[in-house]
Protein backbone atom coordinates (compact mmCIF):
# COMPACT_ATOMS: atom_id res chain seq x y z
CA UNK A 1 0.00 0.00 0.00
CA UNK A 2 2.86 2.36 0.87
CA UNK A 3 4.60 1.59 -2.43
CA UNK A 4 1.41 2.41 -4.34
CA UNK A 5 1.11 5.78 -2.61
CA UNK A 6 4.77 6.51 -3.27
CA UNK A 7 4.39 5.70 -6.97
CA UNK A 8 1.27 7.89 -7.18
CA UNK A 9 3.10 10.73 -5.43
CA UNK A 10 6.10 10.44 -7.75
CA UNK A 11 3.85 10.41 -10.82
CA UNK A 12 1.92 13.42 -9.52
CA UNK A 13 5.18 15.27 -8.88
CA UNK A 14 6.36 14.51 -12.42
CA UNK A 15 3.24 15.92 -14.13
CA UNK A 16 2.21 18.77 -11.79
CA UNK A 17 3.70 22.22 -11.50
CA UNK A 18 4.71 22.59 -7.86
CA UNK A 19 3.85 26.28 -7.59
CA UNK A 20 0.40 26.31 -9.22
CA UNK A 21 -0.65 22.69 -8.69
CA UNK A 22 -1.71 22.61 -12.35
CA UNK A 23 -0.47 20.13 -14.92
CA UNK A 24 2.94 20.95 -16.39
CA UNK A 25 4.27 20.80 -19.99
CA UNK A 26 5.19 17.12 -19.58
CA UNK A 27 1.59 16.31 -18.71
CA UNK A 28 0.43 18.39 -21.66
CA UNK A 29 2.48 16.24 -24.03
CA UNK A 30 0.99 13.09 -22.45
CA UNK A 31 -2.64 14.24 -22.33
CA UNK A 32 -3.03 16.10 -25.65
CA UNK A 33 -3.06 13.03 -27.92
CA UNK A 34 -5.72 11.40 -25.75
CA UNK A 35 -7.96 14.48 -25.70
CA UNK A 36 -7.59 15.11 -29.44
CA UNK A 37 -8.32 11.46 -30.26
CA UNK A 38 -11.37 11.46 -27.98
CA UNK A 39 -12.75 14.65 -29.57
CA UNK A 40 -12.27 13.26 -33.07
CA UNK A 41 -13.61 9.80 -32.22
CA UNK A 42 -16.80 11.20 -30.69
CA UNK A 43 -17.06 14.12 -33.14
CA UNK A 44 -17.06 16.56 -30.21
CA UNK A 45 -15.58 20.05 -30.10
CA UNK A 46 -12.35 20.72 -28.23
CA UNK A 47 -11.45 24.31 -27.41
CA UNK A 48 -8.14 25.76 -26.28
CA UNK A 49 -7.69 28.74 -24.00
CA UNK A 50 -4.28 30.40 -23.68
CA UNK A 51 -3.88 33.10 -21.07
CA UNK A 52 -1.01 35.24 -19.98
CA UNK A 53 -0.76 37.44 -16.87
CA UNK A 54 -0.52 41.06 -18.02
CA UNK A 55 2.62 43.01 -17.07
CA UNK A 56 3.96 40.09 -15.01
CA UNK A 57 7.57 41.30 -15.19
CA UNK A 58 6.42 44.62 -13.74
CA UNK A 59 4.69 42.74 -10.88
CA UNK A 60 7.96 40.97 -10.06
CA UNK A 61 9.99 44.17 -10.42
CA UNK A 62 7.59 46.24 -8.28
CA UNK A 63 6.56 43.79 -5.58
CA UNK A 64 9.20 41.06 -5.70
CA UNK A 65 9.19 37.42 -6.72
CA UNK A 66 7.22 36.27 -3.67
CA UNK A 67 4.27 38.37 -4.81
CA UNK A 68 4.84 37.12 -8.37
CA UNK A 69 4.65 33.56 -7.04
CA UNK A 70 1.44 34.45 -5.20
CA UNK A 71 -0.04 35.73 -8.49
CA UNK A 72 0.85 32.45 -10.19
CA UNK A 73 -0.55 30.36 -7.31
CA UNK A 74 -3.76 32.38 -7.22
CA UNK A 75 -4.19 32.12 -10.98
CA UNK A 76 -3.73 28.36 -10.72
CA UNK A 77 -6.33 28.24 -7.96
CA UNK A 78 -8.79 30.26 -10.08
CA UNK A 79 -8.29 27.89 -13.02
CA UNK A 80 -8.84 24.85 -10.79
CA UNK A 81 -12.04 26.06 -9.13
CA UNK A 82 -13.67 27.83 -12.09
CA UNK A 83 -13.37 25.04 -14.65
CA UNK A 84 -15.15 21.72 -14.87
CA UNK A 85 -13.65 18.49 -13.59
CA UNK A 86 -13.11 17.26 -17.17
CA UNK A 87 -11.31 20.45 -18.22
CA UNK A 88 -7.51 20.33 -18.10
CA UNK A 89 -5.47 23.30 -16.87
CA UNK A 90 -1.73 23.60 -17.44
CA UNK A 91 1.05 25.98 -16.55
CA UNK A 92 2.24 26.40 -20.10
CA UNK A 93 5.34 28.39 -19.20
CA UNK A 94 6.36 31.35 -17.04
CA UNK A 95 3.18 33.35 -16.56
CA UNK A 96 1.31 31.63 -19.40
CA UNK A 97 -1.41 29.03 -18.88
CA UNK A 98 -3.47 26.74 -21.09
CA UNK A 99 -6.90 25.28 -20.49
CA UNK A 100 -8.30 22.47 -22.65
CA UNK A 101 -12.08 22.45 -22.77
CA UNK A 102 -13.35 19.07 -24.02
CA UNK A 103 -16.82 18.98 -25.54
CA UNK A 104 -16.86 22.79 -25.67
CA UNK A 105 -17.39 24.84 -28.80
CA UNK A 106 -15.82 28.27 -29.35
CA UNK A 107 -18.88 30.18 -28.14
CA UNK A 108 -18.94 28.34 -24.81
CA UNK A 109 -15.15 28.60 -24.56
CA UNK A 110 -15.50 32.36 -24.94
CA UNK A 111 -17.90 32.42 -21.99
CA UNK A 112 -15.51 30.34 -19.88
CA UNK A 113 -12.54 32.55 -20.79
CA UNK A 114 -14.48 35.73 -19.98
CA UNK A 115 -15.48 34.28 -16.60
CA UNK A 116 -11.85 33.42 -15.86
CA UNK A 117 -10.74 36.89 -16.98
CA UNK A 118 -13.25 38.50 -14.62
CA UNK A 119 -12.20 36.25 -11.72
CA UNK A 120 -8.53 37.13 -12.18
CA UNK A 121 -9.30 40.84 -12.50
CA UNK A 122 -11.48 40.89 -9.36
CA UNK A 123 -9.13 38.86 -7.16
CA UNK A 124 -6.84 40.79 -4.87
CA UNK A 125 -3.42 39.35 -5.64
CA UNK A 126 -1.30 42.46 -5.18
CA UNK A 127 -0.51 44.26 -1.91
CA UNK A 128 -1.47 47.64 -3.35
CA UNK A 129 -5.14 48.62 -3.12
CA UNK A 130 -4.93 50.54 -6.40
CA UNK A 131 -3.11 47.95 -8.52
CA UNK A 132 -4.78 44.84 -9.82
CA UNK A 133 -3.71 41.83 -11.79
CA UNK A 134 -5.27 41.13 -15.17
CA UNK A 135 -4.80 38.54 -17.89
CA UNK A 136 -5.16 38.42 -21.66
CA UNK A 137 -6.77 35.45 -23.41
CA UNK A 138 -6.55 33.82 -26.82
CA UNK A 139 -9.04 31.07 -27.58
CA UNK A 140 -9.74 28.75 -30.46
CA UNK A 141 -11.46 25.50 -31.31
CA UNK A 142 -9.67 22.53 -32.81
CA UNK A 143 -10.81 22.05 -36.41
CA UNK A 144 -9.70 19.75 -39.20
CA UNK A 145 -6.02 20.43 -38.51
CA UNK A 146 -2.97 19.41 -36.55
CA UNK A 147 -3.06 20.16 -32.84
CA UNK A 148 -0.07 22.53 -33.09
CA UNK A 149 -1.91 24.68 -35.67
CA UNK A 150 -4.77 25.25 -33.24
CA UNK A 151 -2.33 26.21 -30.47
CA UNK A 152 -0.57 28.62 -32.83
CA UNK A 153 -3.93 30.19 -33.68
CA UNK A 154 -4.74 30.61 -29.97
CA UNK A 155 -1.28 32.11 -29.47
CA UNK A 156 -1.86 34.67 -32.25
CA UNK A 157 -5.20 35.55 -30.64
CA UNK A 158 -3.43 35.98 -27.27
CA UNK A 159 -0.86 38.25 -28.92
CA UNK A 160 -3.70 40.30 -30.45
CA UNK A 161 -5.35 40.63 -27.03
CA UNK A 162 -2.10 41.99 -25.62
CA UNK A 163 -1.53 44.34 -28.57
CA UNK A 164 -5.08 45.70 -28.36
CA UNK A 165 -5.00 46.78 -24.73
CA UNK A 166 -4.74 43.58 -22.65
CA UNK A 167 -7.29 42.22 -20.16
CA UNK A 168 -9.54 40.84 -22.88
CA UNK A 169 -10.55 37.66 -24.69
CA UNK A 170 -9.77 37.32 -28.41
CA UNK A 171 -10.93 34.44 -30.61
CA UNK A 172 -8.45 32.91 -33.04
CA UNK A 173 -10.36 32.40 -36.26
CA UNK A 174 -9.88 29.27 -38.34
CA UNK A 175 -8.99 29.82 -42.01
CA UNK A 176 -9.71 26.75 -44.13
CA UNK A 177 -7.20 26.33 -46.92
CA UNK A 178 -8.77 25.69 -50.32
mmCIF file of C-alpha atoms in Angstrom:
data_model
loop_
_atom_site.group_PDB
_atom_site.id
_atom_site.type_symbol
_atom_site.label_atom_id
_atom_site.label_comp_id
_atom_site.label_asym_id
_atom_site.label_seq_id
_atom_site.Cartn_x
_atom_site.Cartn_y
_atom_site.Cartn_z
ATOM 1 C CA UNK A 1 0.000 0.000 0.000
ATOM 2 C CA UNK A 2 2.864 2.364 0.875
ATOM 3 C CA UNK A 3 4.596 1.593 -2.426
ATOM 4 C CA UNK A 4 1.412 2.413 -4.342
ATOM 5 C CA UNK A 5 1.110 5.776 -2.610
ATOM 6 C CA UNK A 6 4.768 6.511 -3.273
ATOM 7 C CA UNK A 7 4.387 5.695 -6.973
ATOM 8 C CA UNK A 8 1.270 7.890 -7.177
ATOM 9 C CA UNK A 9 3.096 10.734 -5.430
ATOM 10 C CA UNK A 10 6.096 10.438 -7.750
ATOM 11 C CA UNK A 11 3.852 10.407 -10.821
ATOM 12 C CA UNK A 12 1.918 13.420 -9.520
ATOM 13 C CA UNK A 13 5.185 15.273 -8.884
ATOM 14 C CA UNK A 14 6.358 14.513 -12.416
ATOM 15 C CA UNK A 15 3.243 15.922 -14.127
ATOM 16 C CA UNK A 16 2.209 18.768 -11.795
ATOM 17 C CA UNK A 17 3.699 22.222 -11.496
ATOM 18 C CA UNK A 18 4.715 22.590 -7.858
ATOM 19 C CA UNK A 19 3.849 26.281 -7.588
ATOM 20 C CA UNK A 20 0.402 26.314 -9.220
ATOM 21 C CA UNK A 21 -0.649 22.687 -8.693
ATOM 22 C CA UNK A 22 -1.713 22.609 -12.353
ATOM 23 C CA UNK A 23 -0.473 20.128 -14.916
ATOM 24 C CA UNK A 24 2.943 20.954 -16.394
ATOM 25 C CA UNK A 25 4.271 20.801 -19.988
ATOM 26 C CA UNK A 26 5.195 17.124 -19.579
ATOM 27 C CA UNK A 27 1.588 16.309 -18.712
ATOM 28 C CA UNK A 28 0.426 18.389 -21.665
ATOM 29 C CA UNK A 29 2.479 16.241 -24.027
ATOM 30 C CA UNK A 30 0.993 13.094 -22.454
ATOM 31 C CA UNK A 31 -2.641 14.235 -22.333
ATOM 32 C CA UNK A 32 -3.028 16.096 -25.649
ATOM 33 C CA UNK A 33 -3.057 13.031 -27.917
ATOM 34 C CA UNK A 34 -5.721 11.399 -25.755
ATOM 35 C CA UNK A 35 -7.956 14.481 -25.703
ATOM 36 C CA UNK A 36 -7.594 15.113 -29.442
ATOM 37 C CA UNK A 37 -8.320 11.460 -30.258
ATOM 38 C CA UNK A 38 -11.373 11.462 -27.976
ATOM 39 C CA UNK A 39 -12.747 14.649 -29.567
ATOM 40 C CA UNK A 40 -12.265 13.258 -33.073
ATOM 41 C CA UNK A 41 -13.607 9.804 -32.221
ATOM 42 C CA UNK A 42 -16.801 11.195 -30.687
ATOM 43 C CA UNK A 43 -17.064 14.119 -33.138
ATOM 44 C CA UNK A 44 -17.061 16.560 -30.207
ATOM 45 C CA UNK A 45 -15.579 20.047 -30.101
ATOM 46 C CA UNK A 46 -12.352 20.724 -28.230
ATOM 47 C CA UNK A 47 -11.446 24.312 -27.406
ATOM 48 C CA UNK A 48 -8.143 25.762 -26.284
ATOM 49 C CA UNK A 49 -7.690 28.741 -23.999
ATOM 50 C CA UNK A 50 -4.283 30.397 -23.681
ATOM 51 C CA UNK A 51 -3.876 33.101 -21.069
ATOM 52 C CA UNK A 52 -1.012 35.243 -19.977
ATOM 53 C CA UNK A 53 -0.758 37.436 -16.874
ATOM 54 C CA UNK A 54 -0.524 41.061 -18.019
ATOM 55 C CA UNK A 55 2.620 43.007 -17.066
ATOM 56 C CA UNK A 56 3.962 40.089 -15.008
ATOM 57 C CA UNK A 57 7.570 41.296 -15.191
ATOM 58 C CA UNK A 58 6.418 44.616 -13.740
ATOM 59 C CA UNK A 59 4.692 42.742 -10.885
ATOM 60 C CA UNK A 60 7.955 40.967 -10.060
ATOM 61 C CA UNK A 61 9.994 44.173 -10.416
ATOM 62 C CA UNK A 62 7.594 46.238 -8.284
ATOM 63 C CA UNK A 63 6.558 43.792 -5.580
ATOM 64 C CA UNK A 64 9.198 41.057 -5.698
ATOM 65 C CA UNK A 65 9.188 37.419 -6.720
ATOM 66 C CA UNK A 66 7.225 36.272 -3.670
ATOM 67 C CA UNK A 67 4.267 38.368 -4.808
ATOM 68 C CA UNK A 68 4.843 37.117 -8.369
ATOM 69 C CA UNK A 69 4.645 33.562 -7.041
ATOM 70 C CA UNK A 70 1.437 34.453 -5.203
ATOM 71 C CA UNK A 71 -0.040 35.733 -8.488
ATOM 72 C CA UNK A 72 0.847 32.448 -10.194
ATOM 73 C CA UNK A 73 -0.545 30.361 -7.308
ATOM 74 C CA UNK A 74 -3.761 32.378 -7.219
ATOM 75 C CA UNK A 75 -4.192 32.118 -10.984
ATOM 76 C CA UNK A 76 -3.725 28.355 -10.724
ATOM 77 C CA UNK A 77 -6.327 28.245 -7.963
ATOM 78 C CA UNK A 78 -8.789 30.258 -10.078
ATOM 79 C CA UNK A 79 -8.290 27.893 -13.017
ATOM 80 C CA UNK A 80 -8.841 24.852 -10.793
ATOM 81 C CA UNK A 81 -12.035 26.063 -9.125
ATOM 82 C CA UNK A 82 -13.666 27.826 -12.087
ATOM 83 C CA UNK A 83 -13.371 25.037 -14.653
ATOM 84 C CA UNK A 84 -15.150 21.721 -14.873
ATOM 85 C CA UNK A 85 -13.648 18.492 -13.587
ATOM 86 C CA UNK A 86 -13.108 17.256 -17.170
ATOM 87 C CA UNK A 87 -11.306 20.446 -18.224
ATOM 88 C CA UNK A 88 -7.508 20.329 -18.098
ATOM 89 C CA UNK A 89 -5.469 23.299 -16.868
ATOM 90 C CA UNK A 90 -1.726 23.601 -17.445
ATOM 91 C CA UNK A 91 1.046 25.977 -16.548
ATOM 92 C CA UNK A 92 2.244 26.402 -20.096
ATOM 93 C CA UNK A 93 5.339 28.388 -19.196
ATOM 94 C CA UNK A 94 6.357 31.345 -17.039
ATOM 95 C CA UNK A 95 3.177 33.347 -16.557
ATOM 96 C CA UNK A 96 1.312 31.627 -19.399
ATOM 97 C CA UNK A 97 -1.409 29.029 -18.884
ATOM 98 C CA UNK A 98 -3.468 26.735 -21.093
ATOM 99 C CA UNK A 99 -6.903 25.275 -20.492
ATOM 100 C CA UNK A 100 -8.305 22.471 -22.646
ATOM 101 C CA UNK A 101 -12.079 22.446 -22.766
ATOM 102 C CA UNK A 102 -13.349 19.070 -24.015
ATOM 103 C CA UNK A 103 -16.822 18.983 -25.545
ATOM 104 C CA UNK A 104 -16.865 22.787 -25.673
ATOM 105 C CA UNK A 105 -17.387 24.844 -28.805
ATOM 106 C CA UNK A 106 -15.819 28.267 -29.354
ATOM 107 C CA UNK A 107 -18.883 30.184 -28.141
ATOM 108 C CA UNK A 108 -18.943 28.343 -24.809
ATOM 109 C CA UNK A 109 -15.146 28.604 -24.562
ATOM 110 C CA UNK A 110 -15.504 32.359 -24.941
ATOM 111 C CA UNK A 111 -17.898 32.424 -21.994
ATOM 112 C CA UNK A 112 -15.505 30.337 -19.877
ATOM 113 C CA UNK A 113 -12.538 32.551 -20.786
ATOM 114 C CA UNK A 114 -14.484 35.726 -19.979
ATOM 115 C CA UNK A 115 -15.481 34.277 -16.602
ATOM 116 C CA UNK A 116 -11.846 33.419 -15.859
ATOM 117 C CA UNK A 117 -10.742 36.890 -16.981
ATOM 118 C CA UNK A 118 -13.245 38.502 -14.615
ATOM 119 C CA UNK A 119 -12.197 36.252 -11.717
ATOM 120 C CA UNK A 120 -8.527 37.130 -12.183
ATOM 121 C CA UNK A 121 -9.302 40.843 -12.497
ATOM 122 C CA UNK A 122 -11.484 40.891 -9.364
ATOM 123 C CA UNK A 123 -9.127 38.862 -7.158
ATOM 124 C CA UNK A 124 -6.840 40.794 -4.868
ATOM 125 C CA UNK A 125 -3.425 39.346 -5.635
ATOM 126 C CA UNK A 126 -1.296 42.459 -5.176
ATOM 127 C CA UNK A 127 -0.510 44.258 -1.908
ATOM 128 C CA UNK A 128 -1.469 47.641 -3.348
ATOM 129 C CA UNK A 129 -5.138 48.615 -3.117
ATOM 130 C CA UNK A 130 -4.928 50.538 -6.405
ATOM 131 C CA UNK A 131 -3.105 47.951 -8.524
ATOM 132 C CA UNK A 132 -4.775 44.836 -9.823
ATOM 133 C CA UNK A 133 -3.713 41.829 -11.793
ATOM 134 C CA UNK A 134 -5.271 41.129 -15.167
ATOM 135 C CA UNK A 135 -4.804 38.537 -17.892
ATOM 136 C CA UNK A 136 -5.155 38.423 -21.657
ATOM 137 C CA UNK A 137 -6.766 35.451 -23.408
ATOM 138 C CA UNK A 138 -6.554 33.820 -26.824
ATOM 139 C CA UNK A 139 -9.044 31.070 -27.577
ATOM 140 C CA UNK A 140 -9.744 28.754 -30.458
ATOM 141 C CA UNK A 141 -11.462 25.502 -31.313
ATOM 142 C CA UNK A 142 -9.672 22.531 -32.815
ATOM 143 C CA UNK A 143 -10.806 22.048 -36.412
ATOM 144 C CA UNK A 144 -9.703 19.748 -39.203
ATOM 145 C CA UNK A 145 -6.022 20.428 -38.507
ATOM 146 C CA UNK A 146 -2.969 19.412 -36.548
ATOM 147 C CA UNK A 147 -3.057 20.159 -32.840
ATOM 148 C CA UNK A 148 -0.073 22.528 -33.094
ATOM 149 C CA UNK A 149 -1.915 24.676 -35.666
ATOM 150 C CA UNK A 150 -4.766 25.253 -33.242
ATOM 151 C CA UNK A 151 -2.329 26.207 -30.468
ATOM 152 C CA UNK A 152 -0.574 28.623 -32.827
ATOM 153 C CA UNK A 153 -3.935 30.195 -33.677
ATOM 154 C CA UNK A 154 -4.739 30.615 -29.968
ATOM 155 C CA UNK A 155 -1.278 32.114 -29.470
ATOM 156 C CA UNK A 156 -1.857 34.667 -32.249
ATOM 157 C CA UNK A 157 -5.197 35.548 -30.638
ATOM 158 C CA UNK A 158 -3.427 35.982 -27.274
ATOM 159 C CA UNK A 159 -0.857 38.250 -28.921
ATOM 160 C CA UNK A 160 -3.697 40.301 -30.449
ATOM 161 C CA UNK A 161 -5.354 40.626 -27.035
ATOM 162 C CA UNK A 162 -2.098 41.991 -25.620
ATOM 163 C CA UNK A 163 -1.527 44.335 -28.569
ATOM 164 C CA UNK A 164 -5.078 45.702 -28.362
ATOM 165 C CA UNK A 165 -5.001 46.782 -24.725
ATOM 166 C CA UNK A 166 -4.737 43.583 -22.651
ATOM 167 C CA UNK A 167 -7.295 42.219 -20.159
ATOM 168 C CA UNK A 168 -9.540 40.835 -22.879
ATOM 169 C CA UNK A 169 -10.550 37.663 -24.688
ATOM 170 C CA UNK A 170 -9.773 37.324 -28.409
ATOM 171 C CA UNK A 171 -10.934 34.444 -30.614
ATOM 172 C CA UNK A 172 -8.447 32.908 -33.038
ATOM 173 C CA UNK A 173 -10.363 32.398 -36.257
ATOM 174 C CA UNK A 174 -9.877 29.266 -38.344
ATOM 175 C CA UNK A 175 -8.994 29.824 -42.007
ATOM 176 C CA UNK A 176 -9.713 26.752 -44.129
ATOM 177 C CA UNK A 177 -7.205 26.331 -46.923
ATOM 178 C CA UNK A 178 -8.772 25.694 -50.315
#
